CSV table of C-alpha atoms and ligand atoms in Angstrom, one decimal:
chain,number,residue,atom,x,y,z
A,345,MET,CA,0.0,0.0,0.0
A,346,ALA,CA,1.2,3.5,-0.7
A,347,LEU,CA,2.7,5.5,2.1
A,348,GLN,CA,0.0,7.4,4.0
A,349,LEU,CA,0.0,10.5,6.1
A,350,GLY,CA,1.3,9.7,9.6
A,351,ASP,CA,3.3,6.7,8.5
A,352,GLU,CA,6.9,6.6,9.5
A,353,ALA,CA,9.0,7.8,6.5
A,354,PRO,CA,11.1,4.8,5.5
A,355,ASP,CA,14.7,5.1,6.3
A,356,PHE,CA,17.5,4.4,3.8
A,357,THR,CA,21.1,4.8,3.1
A,358,ALA,CA,22.1,6.1,-0.3
A,359,GLU,CA,24.8,7.6,-2.4
A,360,THR,CA,24.3,11.3,-3.0
A,361,THR,CA,26.1,14.3,-4.4
A,362,GLU,CA,27.0,15.2,-0.8
A,363,GLY,CA,28.4,11.7,0.0
A,364,THR,CA,26.7,8.7,1.5
A,365,ILE,CA,23.7,9.7,3.6
A,366,ASN,CA,21.5,7.9,6.0
A,367,PHE,CA,18.1,9.6,5.7
A,368,HIS,CA,16.9,9.7,9.3
A,369,GLU,CA,20.4,10.5,10.6
A,370,TYR,CA,20.7,13.3,8.0
A,371,LEU,CA,17.4,14.9,9.1
A,372,GLY,CA,18.3,14.8,12.7
A,373,ASP,CA,15.8,17.1,14.5
A,374,ALA,CA,14.9,19.0,11.3
A,375,TRP,CA,12.0,18.7,9.0
A,376,GLY,CA,12.7,17.2,5.6
A,377,VAL,CA,11.5,17.6,2.0
A,378,LEU,CA,12.2,14.6,-0.2
A,379,PHE,CA,11.3,15.2,-3.8
A,380,SER,CA,11.8,13.0,-6.8
A,381,HIS,CA,12.5,14.0,-10.4
A,382,PRO,CA,12.1,11.6,-13.3
A,383,LYS,CA,15.4,11.9,-15.1
A,384,ASP,CA,18.7,13.8,-15.2
A,385,PHE,CA,19.6,16.2,-18.1
A,386,THR,CA,15.9,17.0,-18.6
A,387,PRO,CA,14.5,20.5,-18.9
A,388,VAL,CA,11.7,20.7,-16.4
A,389,CYS,CA,13.8,19.0,-13.7
A,390,THR,CA,16.7,21.4,-14.4
A,391,THR,CA,14.4,24.3,-13.6
A,392,GLU,CA,13.0,22.6,-10.5
A,393,LEU,CA,16.4,21.8,-9.0
A,394,GLY,CA,17.5,25.4,-9.7
A,395,SER,CA,14.4,26.8,-8.1
A,396,VAL,CA,15.0,24.7,-4.9
A,397,ALA,CA,18.7,25.9,-4.8
A,398,ARG,CA,17.6,29.5,-5.0
A,399,LEU,CA,15.1,28.9,-2.2
A,400,LYS,CA,17.5,27.0,0.0
A,401,SER,CA,17.9,29.8,2.5
A,402,GLU,CA,14.1,29.8,3.0
A,403,PHE,CA,14.1,26.1,3.7
A,404,ASP,CA,17.0,26.6,6.1
A,405,LYS,CA,15.0,29.3,7.9
A,406,ARG,CA,12.3,26.7,8.5
A,407,ASN,CA,14.8,24.2,9.9
A,408,THR,CA,14.1,22.0,6.9
A,409,LYS,CA,16.5,19.9,4.9
A,410,VAL,CA,15.8,19.3,1.2
A,411,LEU,CA,16.9,16.2,-0.7
A,412,ALA,CA,16.2,15.5,-4.4
A,413,ILE,CA,16.2,12.0,-5.9
A,414,SER,CA,16.2,10.3,-9.2
A,415,VAL,CA,16.8,6.8,-10.5
A,416,ASP,CA,19.9,7.9,-12.4
A,417,PRO,CA,23.4,7.0,-11.1
A,418,ILE,CA,25.7,9.3,-9.2
A,419,GLU,CA,27.9,10.0,-12.2
A,420,PHE,CA,24.9,11.5,-14.0
A,421,HIS,CA,24.1,13.6,-11.0
A,422,THR,CA,27.6,15.0,-10.7
A,423,GLY,CA,27.7,15.7,-14.4
A,424,TRP,CA,24.4,17.5,-14.4
A,425,VAL,CA,24.8,19.8,-11.4
A,426,PRO,CA,27.2,22.2,-13.2
A,427,ASP,CA,24.5,22.5,-16.0
A,428,ILE,CA,21.9,23.4,-13.4
A,429,ASN,CA,24.1,25.9,-11.7
A,430,GLU,CA,25.0,27.6,-14.9
A,431,THR,CA,21.6,27.7,-16.6
A,432,GLN,CA,19.6,28.5,-13.5
A,433,ASN,CA,22.1,30.9,-12.1
A,434,THR,CA,22.5,29.3,-8.8
A,435,GLU,CA,24.5,26.8,-6.7
A,436,VAL,CA,22.9,23.4,-5.9
A,437,ASP,CA,24.1,22.9,-2.3
A,438,TYR,CA,21.8,20.1,-1.2
A,439,PRO,CA,22.0,16.3,-1.8
A,440,LEU,CA,20.8,14.7,-5.0
A,441,ILE,CA,20.2,11.0,-4.2
A,442,ALA,CA,21.2,8.4,-6.8
A,443,ASP,CA,18.8,5.5,-6.9
A,444,PRO,CA,19.8,3.3,-9.8
A,445,ASP,CA,18.3,0.2,-8.3
A,446,ARG,CA,15.1,2.1,-7.4
A,447,LYS,CA,15.3,1.1,-3.8
A,448,VAL,CA,14.2,4.4,-2.4
A,449,ALA,CA,11.7,5.0,-5.3
A,450,SER,CA,10.0,1.7,-4.4
A,451,LEU,CA,10.0,2.4,-0.6
A,452,TYR,CA,8.2,5.7,-1.3
A,453,GLY,CA,6.0,4.6,-4.2
A,454,MET,CA,7.5,7.2,-6.5
A,455,ILE,CA,7.1,5.1,-9.7
A,456,HIS,CA,3.6,5.3,-11.1
A,457,PRO,CA,3.5,2.8,-14.0
A,458,ASN,CA,0.9,4.7,-16.0
A,459,GLU,CA,3.3,7.7,-16.2
A,460,GLY,CA,6.4,5.5,-16.9
A,461,ARG,CA,7.5,2.1,-15.8
A,462,THR,CA,11.1,2.9,-15.1
A,463,VAL,CA,11.2,6.5,-13.9
A,464,THR,CA,9.6,8.4,-10.9
A,465,VAL,CA,6.9,11.0,-11.1
A,466,ARG,CA,7.4,14.3,-9.4
A,467,SER,CA,6.6,13.3,-5.8
A,468,VAL,CA,7.0,15.5,-2.7
A,469,PHE,CA,7.2,14.1,0.8
A,470,ILE,CA,7.4,16.4,3.8
A,471,VAL,CA,8.7,14.6,6.9
A,472,GLY,CA,8.4,16.0,10.4
A,473,PRO,CA,11.1,15.9,13.1
A,474,ASP,CA,9.3,12.8,14.4
A,475,LYS,CA,10.1,11.1,11.0
A,476,LYS,CA,6.4,10.8,10.2
A,477,VAL,CA,5.0,11.7,6.8
A,478,LYS,CA,3.2,15.0,7.0
A,479,LEU,CA,2.4,15.6,3.4
A,480,THR,CA,2.5,13.8,0.0
A,481,ILE,CA,1.9,15.3,-3.4
A,482,ASN,CA,2.4,13.7,-6.8
A,483,TYR,CA,2.7,15.8,-10.0
A,484,PRO,CA,3.0,14.3,-13.4
A,485,GLN,CA,6.2,14.5,-15.4
A,486,SER,CA,4.8,17.3,-17.6
A,487,THR,CA,4.3,19.8,-14.7
A,488,GLY,CA,7.0,21.6,-12.9
A,489,ARG,CA,6.3,22.1,-9.2
A,490,ASN,CA,5.8,25.4,-7.4
A,491,PHE,CA,8.3,25.3,-4.5
A,492,HIS,CA,6.8,28.5,-3.0
A,493,GLU,CA,3.7,26.3,-2.3
A,494,ILE,CA,5.9,23.7,-0.5
A,495,LEU,CA,7.3,26.5,1.7
A,496,ARG,CA,3.7,27.7,2.4
A,497,VAL,CA,2.7,24.2,3.4
A,498,LEU,CA,5.7,23.9,5.7
A,499,ASP,CA,4.7,27.2,7.4
A,500,ALA,CA,1.2,25.8,7.9
A,501,LEU,CA,2.3,22.4,9.1
A,502,GLN,CA,4.8,24.0,11.5
A,503,LEU,CA,2.2,26.4,12.8
A,504,SER,CA,-0.4,23.7,13.4
A,505,ALA,CA,2.2,21.5,15.1
A,506,LYS,CA,3.0,24.3,17.6
A,507,HIS,CA,-0.2,26.2,18.2
A,508,SER,CA,-3.2,23.9,17.8
A,509,VAL,CA,-4.7,25.9,14.9
A,510,VAL,CA,-5.6,24.9,11.4
A,511,THR,CA,-5.3,27.0,8.3
A,512,PRO,CA,-7.9,28.1,5.8
A,513,ALA,CA,-7.8,28.0,2.0
A,514,ASP,CA,-4.9,30.0,0.4
A,515,TRP,CA,-3.5,30.8,3.9
A,516,GLU,CA,-0.2,32.6,4.0
A,517,ASP,CA,2.0,33.2,6.9
A,518,GLY,CA,0.5,36.1,8.9
A,519,ASP,CA,-3.1,35.5,7.9
A,520,ASP,CA,-5.9,34.6,10.3
A,521,CYS,CA,-6.2,30.9,11.3
A,522,ILE,CA,-9.0,28.6,12.3
A,523,ILE,CA,-9.7,27.2,15.7
A,524,PRO,CA,-10.3,23.5,15.3
A,525,PRO,CA,-13.8,22.3,16.0
A,526,ALA,CA,-12.5,19.9,18.6
A,527,ILE,CA,-11.6,22.8,20.9
A,528,PRO,CA,-14.7,24.0,22.8
A,529,ASP,CA,-15.2,27.7,23.3
A,530,ASP,CA,-14.4,27.7,27.0
A,531,GLU,CA,-11.0,26.1,26.3
A,532,ALA,CA,-10.4,28.3,23.3
A,533,LYS,CA,-10.8,31.4,25.5
A,534,ASP,CA,-7.6,30.3,27.4
A,535,ARG,CA,-5.7,29.1,24.3
A,536,PHE,CA,-6.5,32.0,22.0
A,537,PRO,CA,-6.3,35.2,24.1
A,538,LYS,CA,-6.5,37.4,21.0
A,539,GLY,CA,-10.1,36.2,20.6
A,540,TRP,CA,-11.9,35.2,17.5
A,541,THR,CA,-14.8,36.0,15.1
A,542,ALA,CA,-17.3,33.3,14.4
A,543,PRO,CA,-19.5,33.9,11.3
A,544,ARG,CA,-20.8,30.4,12.1
A,545,PRO,CA,-20.3,28.5,15.4
A,546,TYR,CA,-18.1,26.0,13.5
A,547,LEU,CA,-16.1,28.7,11.8
A,548,ARG,CA,-13.9,30.5,14.3
A,549,MET,CA,-11.2,32.7,12.9
A,550,THR,CA,-8.4,33.9,15.2
A,551,PRO,CA,-5.3,36.0,14.5
A,552,GLN,CA,-2.1,33.9,13.9
A,553,PRO,CA,-1.0,33.1,17.5
A,554,ASP,CA,2.7,33.7,17.0
A,555,LYS,CA,2.4,37.1,15.2
B,950,BEZ,C1,11.7,17.1,-17.7
B,950,BEZ,O1,12.1,17.2,-16.6
B,950,BEZ,O2,11.8,17.9,-18.6
B,950,BEZ,C2,11.0,15.8,-18.2
B,950,BEZ,C3,11.3,14.6,-17.6
B,950,BEZ,C4,10.6,13.5,-18.0
B,950,BEZ,C5,9.6,13.5,-18.9
B,950,BEZ,C6,9.3,14.7,-19.5
B,950,BEZ,C7,10.0,15.9,-19.1
């Protein structure tokens, strides 16, 4: 069965452009974003890896380690990185995992046979400091990802983990949040001293607790 939210993120040891890495050890107490790309020396993937490199400091700010993976061997990865750096005007300074025997791709269900039997789709896994899977998304090979959205989701996940709020559609850091229905009003009074507005009893909006 496919990995589900709340499952433990499978651990693995693999060769990467930053040396041999054990996934859980590498994450330590940080959050992790593991994202697959179908193939090296391909155009969409080149732009994606460049985008993540340019946003690396944003992931760092969120105590989050990023790791890319494809089923190509390490020699392909090391040959490709200079192309990414040059064409995307950046410096890839995070690990690209080589997975030529598809061990990691299989553990994470990154190969979707209807999209291609031998290569991964564009999967994203966000892993919490407890090593549990917090989010999964799969994009087809044709569609480059929006990594600003991954940062936005990280903000939302980290906020919910810390402050017992949930976040509405299109929420961005600083916007009002929602008090979960499981918290009754008398308890919410203590937990959310900034108060709330309730256009319906089940829809209680409160200012972001840490702003
Ligand atoms: C790409 O990254 O450009 C790509 C990879 C696999 C199939 C199609 C496009």
